[in-house]
PDB file of C-alpha atoms in Angstrom:
ATOM      1  CA  GLU A   1     -13.583 -13.816 200.247  1.00 64.00           C
ATOM      2  CA  LYS A   2     -15.262 -16.897 198.833  1.00 55.00           C
ATOM      3  CA  SER A   3     -17.663 -14.805 196.808  1.00 67.00           C
ATOM      4  CA  THR A   4     -14.807 -12.742 195.536  1.00 71.00           C
ATOM      5  CA  ALA A   5     -12.950 -15.845 194.485  1.00 66.00           C
ATOM      6  CA  ASP A   6     -16.036 -17.260 192.798  1.00 70.00           C
ATOM      7  CA  GLY A   7     -16.457 -14.009 190.936  1.00 72.00           C
ATOM      8  CA  GLN A   8     -12.882 -14.167 189.784  1.00 70.00           C
ATOM      9  CA  VAL A   9     -13.326 -17.769 188.677  1.00 73.00           C
ATOM     10  CA  ALA A  10     -16.495 -16.851 186.805  1.00 76.00           C
ATOM     11  CA  THR A  11     -14.726 -13.967 185.161  1.00 80.00           C
ATOM     12  CA  ALA A  12     -11.809 -16.161 184.245  1.00 78.00           C
ATOM     13  CA  GLN A  13     -14.162 -18.814 182.896  1.00 78.00           C
ATOM     14  CA  ALA A  14     -15.980 -16.216 180.824  1.00 80.00           C
ATOM     15  CA  THR A  15     -12.662 -14.917 179.542  1.00 83.00           C
ATOM     16  CA  TYR A  16     -11.585 -18.478 178.746  1.00 79.00           C
ATOM     17  CA  ASN A  17     -14.832 -19.217 176.963  1.00 80.00           C
ATOM     18  CA  GLU A  18     -14.524 -16.014 174.996  1.00 81.00           C
ATOM     19  CA  ALA A  19     -10.962 -16.929 174.098  1.00 82.00           C
ATOM     20  CA  LEU A  20     -12.102 -20.374 172.985  1.00 80.00           C
ATOM     21  CA  THR A  21     -14.794 -18.791 170.856  1.00 84.00           C
ATOM     22  CA  ARG A  22     -12.254 -16.435 169.311  1.00 83.00           C
ATOM     23  CA  LEU A  23      -9.827 -19.315 168.802  1.00 82.00           C
ATOM     24  CA  LYS A  24     -12.481 -21.389 167.099  1.00 81.00           C
ATOM     25  CA  SER A  25     -13.439 -18.411 164.954  1.00 81.00           C
ATOM     26  CA  ALA A  26      -9.808 -17.855 164.107  1.00 82.00           C
ATOM     27  CA  GLN A  27      -9.376 -21.550 163.315  1.00 81.00           C
ATOM     28  CA  ASP A  28     -12.407 -21.429 161.064  1.00 82.00           C
ATOM     29  CA  LYS A  29     -11.034 -18.363 159.312  1.00 82.00           C
ATOM     30  CA  LEU A  30      -7.650 -20.067 159.019  1.00 81.00           C
ATOM     31  CA  ALA A  31      -9.257 -23.152 157.510  1.00 80.00           C
ATOM     32  CA  LYS A  32     -11.170 -21.012 155.042  1.00 78.00           C
ATOM     33  CA  ALA A  33      -8.001 -19.103 154.233  1.00 77.00           C
ATOM     34  CA  LYS A  34      -6.126 -22.371 153.626  1.00 78.00           C
ATOM     35  CA  GLU A  35      -8.948 -23.600 151.448  1.00 74.00           C
ATOM     36  CA  ALA A  36      -8.913 -20.350 149.481  1.00 71.00           C
ATOM     37  CA  LEU A  37      -5.143 -20.583 149.173  1.00 70.00           C
ATOM     38  CA  ASN A  38      -5.380 -24.145 147.890  1.00 68.00           C
ATOM     39  CA  ASN A  39      -7.972 -23.087 145.365  1.00 63.00           C
ATOM     40  CA  ILE A  40      -5.774 -20.220 144.200  1.00 62.00           C
ATOM     41  CA  GLN A  41      -2.771 -22.543 143.926  1.00 59.00           C
ATOM     42  CA  ASN A  42      -4.791 -25.074 141.979  1.00 56.00           C
ATOM     43  CA  ASP A  43      -6.035 -22.361 139.681  1.00 53.00           C
ATOM     44  CA  GLN A  44      -2.485 -21.137 139.258  1.00 51.00           C
ATOM     45  CA  LYS A  45      -1.349 -24.657 138.342  1.00 49.00           C
ATOM     46  CA  ILE A  46      -4.068 -24.933 135.769  1.00 44.00           C
ATOM     47  CA  ILE A  47      -3.149 -21.583 134.299  1.00 44.00           C
ATOM     48  CA  SER A  48       0.597 -22.218 134.267  1.00 42.00           C
ATOM     49  CA  THR A  49       0.298 -25.699 132.757  1.00 41.00           C
ATOM     50  CA  PRO A  50       0.802 -25.347 128.996  1.00 44.00           C
ATOM     51  CA  ASP A  51      -2.004 -26.644 126.897  1.00 44.00           C
ATOM     52  CA  GLN A  52      -1.199 -29.787 125.045  1.00 46.00           C
ATOM     53  CA  LYS A  53      -1.376 -29.116 121.384  1.00 46.00           C
ATOM     54  CA  PRO A  54      -3.398 -31.634 119.464  1.00 45.00           C
ATOM     55  CA  VAL A  55      -1.219 -34.016 117.562  1.00 47.00           C
ATOM     56  CA  GLU A  56      -1.473 -33.105 113.916  1.00 48.00           C
ATOM     57  CA  LYS A  57      -1.270 -35.968 111.556  1.00 50.00           C
ATOM     58  CA  LYS A  58       0.978 -35.012 108.736  1.00 53.00           C
ATOM     59  CA  THR A  59      -0.776 -35.963 105.595  1.00 50.00           C
ATOM     60  CA  THR A  60       1.679 -36.116 102.777  1.00 50.00           C
ATOM     61  CA  LYS A  61       0.022 -35.197  99.563  1.00 51.00           C
ATOM     62  CA  THR A  62       1.097 -37.449  96.794  1.00 48.00           C
ATOM     63  CA  VAL A  63       1.298 -35.374  93.702  1.00 44.00           C
ATOM     64  CA  LYS A  64       1.122 -37.492  90.632  1.00 48.00           C
ATOM     65  CA  LYS A  65       3.365 -36.169  87.977  1.00 47.00           C
ATOM     66  CA  THR A  66       1.720 -36.629  84.666  1.00 42.00           C
ATOM     67  CA  THR A  67       4.351 -36.739  82.032  1.00 41.00           C
ATOM     68  CA  LYS A  68       3.047 -35.509  78.775  1.00 44.00           C
ATOM     69  CA  SER A  69       4.137 -37.910  76.149  1.00 38.00           C
ATOM     70  CA  THR A  70       2.832 -35.683  73.453  1.00 37.00           C
ATOM     71  CA  LYS A  71       5.536 -35.345  70.922  1.00 42.00           C
ATOM     72  CA  LYS A  72       5.714 -32.056  69.158  1.00 42.00           C
ATOM     73  CA  ALA A  73       5.852 -32.499  65.469  1.00 36.00           C
ATOM     74  CA  LYS A  74       8.974 -30.950  64.055  1.00 40.00           C
ATOM     75  CA  LYS A  75       8.421 -28.591  61.186  1.00 41.00           C
ATOM     76  CA  VAL A  76      11.006 -29.807  58.738  1.00 38.00           C
ATOM     77  CA  SER A  77      11.636 -27.260  56.068  1.00 47.00           C
ATOM     78  CA  SER A  78      13.685 -26.704  52.949  1.00 82.00           C
ATOM     79  CA  HIS A  79      14.536 -23.429  51.254  1.00 89.00           C
ATOM     80  CA  VAL A  80      13.552 -21.949  47.930  1.00 89.00           C
ATOM     81  CA  ARG A  81      14.920 -18.892  46.155  1.00 91.00           C
ATOM     82  CA  LEU A  82      12.538 -16.652  44.259  1.00 88.00           C
ATOM     83  CA  THR A  83      13.334 -16.401  40.553  1.00 92.00           C
ATOM     84  CA  HIS A  84      10.438 -13.963  40.032  1.00 93.00           C
ATOM     85  CA  ASN A  85       8.321 -11.748  42.248  1.00 94.00           C
ATOM     86  CA  ALA A  86       5.714 -14.078  43.746  1.00 94.00           C
ATOM     87  CA  PHE A  87       2.274 -13.223  45.100  1.00 95.00           C
ATOM     88  CA  ILE A  88       1.244 -14.959  48.312  1.00 95.00           C
ATOM     89  CA  TYR A  89      -1.946 -17.020  48.215  1.00 96.00           C
ATOM     90  CA  THR A  90      -4.238 -18.674  50.747  1.00 95.00           C
ATOM     91  CA  LYS A  91      -5.007 -22.391  50.727  1.00 94.00           C
ATOM     92  CA  SER A  92      -8.154 -21.576  48.772  1.00 94.00           C
ATOM     93  CA  GLY A  93      -6.087 -19.932  46.015  1.00 94.00           C
ATOM     94  CA  LYS A  94      -6.910 -16.295  46.797  1.00 94.00           C
ATOM     95  CA  ALA A  95      -4.141 -13.695  46.634  1.00 94.00           C
ATOM     96  CA  ILE A  96      -3.589 -12.070  50.024  1.00 94.00           C
ATOM     97  CA  ARG A  97      -4.021  -8.310  50.220  1.00 91.00           C
ATOM     98  CA  SER A  98      -2.195  -5.865  52.461  1.00 87.00           C
ATOM     99  CA  GLY A  99      -4.278  -2.721  52.292  1.00 88.00           C
ATOM    100  CA  LEU A 100      -4.605  -1.715  48.647  1.00 88.00           C
ATOM    101  CA  HIS A 101      -1.765  -3.951  47.478  1.00 91.00           C
ATOM    102  CA  PHE A 102      -1.223  -7.674  47.167  1.00 93.00           C
ATOM    103  CA  LYS A 103       1.397  -9.327  49.373  1.00 93.00           C
ATOM    104  CA  LEU A 104       4.387 -10.682  47.507  1.00 92.00           C
ATOM    105  CA  VAL A 105       7.890 -12.062  47.939  1.00 94.00           C
ATOM    106  CA  ARG A 106      10.559 -10.242  45.963  1.00 93.00           C
ATOM    107  CA  ARG A 107      12.766 -11.903  43.375  1.00 92.00           C
ATOM    108  CA  GLY A 108      16.091 -13.137  44.753  1.00 92.00           C
ATOM    109  CA  LYS A 109      14.807 -13.644  48.293  1.00 93.00           C
ATOM    110  CA  THR A 110      15.223 -17.032  49.975  1.00 93.00           C
ATOM    111  CA  VAL A 111      12.345 -18.359  52.089  1.00 93.00           C
ATOM    112  CA  LYS A 112      11.561 -21.550  53.947  1.00 92.00           C
ATOM    113  CA  ALA A 113       9.320 -24.030  52.193  1.00 91.00           C
ATOM    114  CA  LEU A 114       7.499 -25.994  54.873  1.00 91.00           C
ATOM    115  CA  LYS A 115       7.055 -29.750  55.008  1.00 87.00           C
ATOM    116  CA  ASN A 116      10.299 -30.471  53.158  1.00 83.00           C
ATOM    117  CA  ALA A 117       9.257 -28.304  50.240  1.00 85.00           C
ATOM    118  CA  LYS A 118       6.294 -30.548  49.557  1.00 88.00           C
ATOM    119  CA  ILE A 119       4.339 -29.331  46.560  1.00 90.00           C
ATOM    120  CA  VAL A 120       0.657 -28.581  47.147  1.00 92.00           C
ATOM    121  CA  THR A 121      -1.818 -28.385  44.292  1.00 94.00           C
ATOM    122  CA  ILE A 122      -4.421 -25.616  44.570  1.00 95.00           C
ATOM    123  CA  LYS A 123      -6.919 -25.186  41.737  1.00 94.00           C
ATOM    124  CA  GLY A 124      -4.614 -27.019  39.360  1.00 94.00           C
ATOM    125  CA  LYS A 125      -1.572 -24.880  40.228  1.00 93.00           C
ATOM    126  CA  ARG A 126       1.479 -26.060  42.178  1.00 92.00           C
ATOM    127  CA  PHE A 127       2.520 -24.209  45.325  1.00 94.00           C
ATOM    128  CA  TYR A 128       5.052 -24.253  48.147  1.00 92.00           C
ATOM    129  CA  GLN A 129       3.775 -23.468  51.624  1.00 94.00           C
ATOM    130  CA  ILE A 130       5.862 -20.726  53.266  1.00 93.00           C
ATOM    131  CA  GLY A 131       3.744 -19.975  56.334  1.00 94.00           C
ATOM    132  CA  LYS A 132       0.403 -20.479  58.029  1.00 94.00           C
ATOM    133  CA  ASN A 133      -2.109 -20.359  55.181  1.00 94.00           C
ATOM    134  CA  GLN A 134       0.523 -18.752  52.941  1.00 96.00           C
ATOM    135  CA  PHE A 135       1.576 -20.252  49.611  1.00 96.00           C
ATOM    136  CA  ILE A 136       3.684 -19.210  46.619  1.00 94.00           C
ATOM    137  CA  LYS A 137       3.688 -20.718  43.138  1.00 95.00           C
ATOM    138  CA  VAL A 138       6.377 -23.293  42.373  1.00 93.00           C
ATOM    139  CA  ALA A 139       6.942 -21.654  38.995  1.00 92.00           C
ATOM    140  CA  ASN A 140       8.281 -18.543  40.737  1.00 93.00           C
ATOM    141  CA  ALA A 141      10.848 -20.314  42.907  1.00 91.00           C
ATOM    142  CA  LYS A 142      13.870 -22.528  42.691  1.00 87.00           C
ATOM    143  CA  ILE A 143      14.967 -25.122  45.242  1.00 87.00           C
ATOM    144  CA  VAL A 144      18.100 -24.095  47.102  1.00 88.00           C
ATOM    145  CA  THR A 145      20.625 -26.896  46.708  1.00 88.00           C
ATOM    146  CA  HIS A 146      23.682 -27.820  48.754  1.00 89.00           C
ATOM    147  CA  ALA A 147      27.031 -28.536  47.150  1.00 92.00           C
ATOM    148  CA  VAL A 148      28.360 -32.040  47.821  1.00 92.00           C
ATOM    149  CA  HIS A 149      30.957 -34.330  46.355  1.00 93.00           C
ATOM    150  CA  VAL A 150      29.991 -37.956  46.850  1.00 95.00           C
ATOM    151  CA  LYS A 151      29.944 -41.175  44.919  1.00 95.00           C
ATOM    152  CA  ALA A 152      27.071 -43.623  45.063  1.00 96.00           C
ATOM    153  CA  VAL A 153      25.979 -46.891  43.497  1.00 96.00           C
ATOM    154  CA  ILE A 154      22.518 -47.188  41.965  1.00 96.00           C
ATOM    155  CA  LYS A 155      20.619 -49.861  43.889  1.00 96.00           C
ATOM    156  CA  GLY A 156      19.560 -53.006  42.079  1.00 94.00           C
ATOM    157  CA  LYS A 157      20.193 -54.076  38.517  1.00 92.00           C
ATOM    158  CA  LYS A 158      17.324 -52.303  36.806  1.00 94.00           C
ATOM    159  CA  ALA A 159      17.518 -48.838  35.301  1.00 95.00           C
ATOM    160  CA  VAL A 160      16.287 -45.997  37.524  1.00 96.00           C
ATOM    161  CA  ARG A 161      14.407 -43.000  36.110  1.00 96.00           C
ATOM    162  CA  ALA A 162      15.870 -39.546  36.706  1.00 97.00           C
ATOM    163  CA  TYR A 163      14.042 -36.374  37.786  1.00 96.00           C
ATOM    164  CA  ASP A 164      14.482 -32.670  37.141  1.00 92.00           C
ATOM    165  CA  ARG A 165      15.018 -30.085  39.884  1.00 86.00           C
ATOM    166  CA  LEU A 166      11.248 -29.723  40.344  1.00 84.00           C
ATOM    167  CA  GLY A 167      10.843 -33.400  41.139  1.00 88.00           C
ATOM    168  CA  LYS A 168       9.337 -34.289  37.770  1.00 90.00           C
ATOM    169  CA  LEU A 169      10.439 -37.347  35.803  1.00 94.00           C
ATOM    170  CA  ASN A 170      12.541 -36.451  32.793  1.00 94.00           C
ATOM    171  CA  LYS A 171      13.488 -38.560  29.780  1.00 93.00           C
ATOM    172  CA  HIS A 172      16.722 -39.875  31.261  1.00 95.00           C
ATOM    173  CA  SER A 173      17.582 -42.934  33.311  1.00 95.00           C
ATOM    174  CA  VAL A 174      20.669 -44.400  35.000  1.00 96.00           C
ATOM    175  CA  LYS A 175      21.955 -47.969  35.026  1.00 95.00           C
ATOM    176  CA  GLY A 176      21.461 -50.145  38.063  1.00 95.00           C
ATOM    177  CA  GLY A 177      24.656 -51.215  39.812  1.00 95.00           C
ATOM    178  CA  HIS A 178      26.726 -48.408  38.279  1.00 95.00           C
ATOM    179  CA  THR A 179      28.665 -45.816  40.281  1.00 96.00           C
ATOM    180  CA  TYR A 180      28.064 -42.103  39.683  1.00 97.00           C
ATOM    181  CA  THR A 181      29.500 -38.891  41.064  1.00 96.00           C
ATOM    182  CA  PHE A 182      27.033 -36.421  42.596  1.00 96.00           C
ATOM    183  CA  ASN A 183      27.698 -32.732  43.235  1.00 95.00           C
ATOM    184  CA  GLU A 184      24.400 -31.350  44.606  1.00 94.00           C
ATOM    185  CA  LYS A 185      21.845 -32.356  47.189  1.00 93.00           C
ATOM    186  CA  ALA A 186      18.336 -30.981  47.719  1.00 91.00           C
ATOM    187  CA  VAL A 187      14.968 -31.705  49.265  1.00 88.00           C
ATOM    188  CA  ILE A 188      12.402 -31.677  46.483  1.00 87.00           C
ATOM    189  CA  ASN A 189       8.703 -32.185  47.136  1.00 84.00           C
ATOM    190  CA  GLY A 190       9.428 -33.722  50.516  1.00 85.00           C
ATOM    191  CA  LYS A 191      12.131 -36.142  49.325  1.00 90.00           C
ATOM    192  CA  THR A 192      15.925 -35.975  49.257  1.00 92.00           C
ATOM    193  CA  TYR A 193      17.634 -36.083  45.855  1.00 94.00           C
ATOM    194  CA  TYR A 194      21.215 -36.076  44.603  1.00 96.00           C
ATOM    195  CA  LYS A 195      22.218 -34.548  41.266  1.00 96.00           C
ATOM    196  CA  ILE A 196      24.618 -36.377  38.981  1.00 96.00           C
ATOM    197  CA  ALA A 197      27.576 -34.101  38.294  1.00 95.00           C
ATOM    198  CA  TRP A 198      27.457 -32.021  35.074  1.00 93.00           C
ATOM    199  CA  THR A 199      23.856 -33.072  34.339  1.00 94.00           C
ATOM    200  CA  ASN A 200      20.341 -32.059  35.332  1.00 93.00           C
ATOM    201  CA  ASN A 201      19.490 -35.583  36.435  1.00 96.00           C
ATOM    202  CA  TRP A 202      18.345 -35.899  40.028  1.00 97.00           C
ATOM    203  CA  ILE A 203      18.199 -39.350  41.638  1.00 97.00           C
ATOM    204  CA  PRO A 204      16.184 -40.088  44.811  1.00 96.00           C
ATOM    205  CA  ALA A 205      18.405 -40.837  47.815  1.00 95.00           C
ATOM    206  CA  SER A 206      16.313 -43.968  48.420  1.00 96.00           C
ATOM    207  CA  LYS A 207      17.740 -45.405  45.178  1.00 96.00           C
ATOM    208  CA  LEU A 208      21.384 -44.852  46.147  1.00 97.00           C
ATOM    209  CA  ASN A 209      24.021 -46.596  48.206  1.00 94.00           C
ATOM    210  CA  LEU A 210      26.375 -43.803  49.189  1.00 93.00           C
ATOM    211  CA  LYS A 211      30.052 -44.648  49.376  1.00 86.00           C
ATOM    212  CA  LYS A 212      32.009 -43.563  52.444  1.00 73.00           C
TER     213      LYS A 212
END
């Protein structure tokens, strides 16, 4: 009976030892499983954590506005009316061709004379400029005047010479300090003139004190 009991104890001990071994193995596996789980969780945290975007420094570009102070020169112009057909010339005095014919402005037509109808001398002849490198002879045109009705006093006490409608001095003069009536106004050779009523005497505006 004793040997039977010892055998049972030995068997039980072997079973216990085997159970302990299995338990230890299971514990080891459990520990490894926990470790693997922790690693997975950590990896998941890393993946699910949004990346921090680098802070971008906003660099404001200062655009310097350069204001162009270049003043465009105004092309001041007067008008002339053609009294004859007029050929168009270059600044060197050559008549401009258009195919087989010369370019011209027909009689009776009104055109702009640039630079306040300033007269340009080319090879001894007087011209008005009507375009870029385009000129017509003064002799073929007449300044377009504007009707006015004003009174003005001649400046100073000295006599002032009068001009014709081409801006040339004539043989007449007006008395300084006297009042005259003017009925036409025009820009002649770059200057403003007033014409004394019922005469062909033109007086520069710079010599007049206009009455209001």
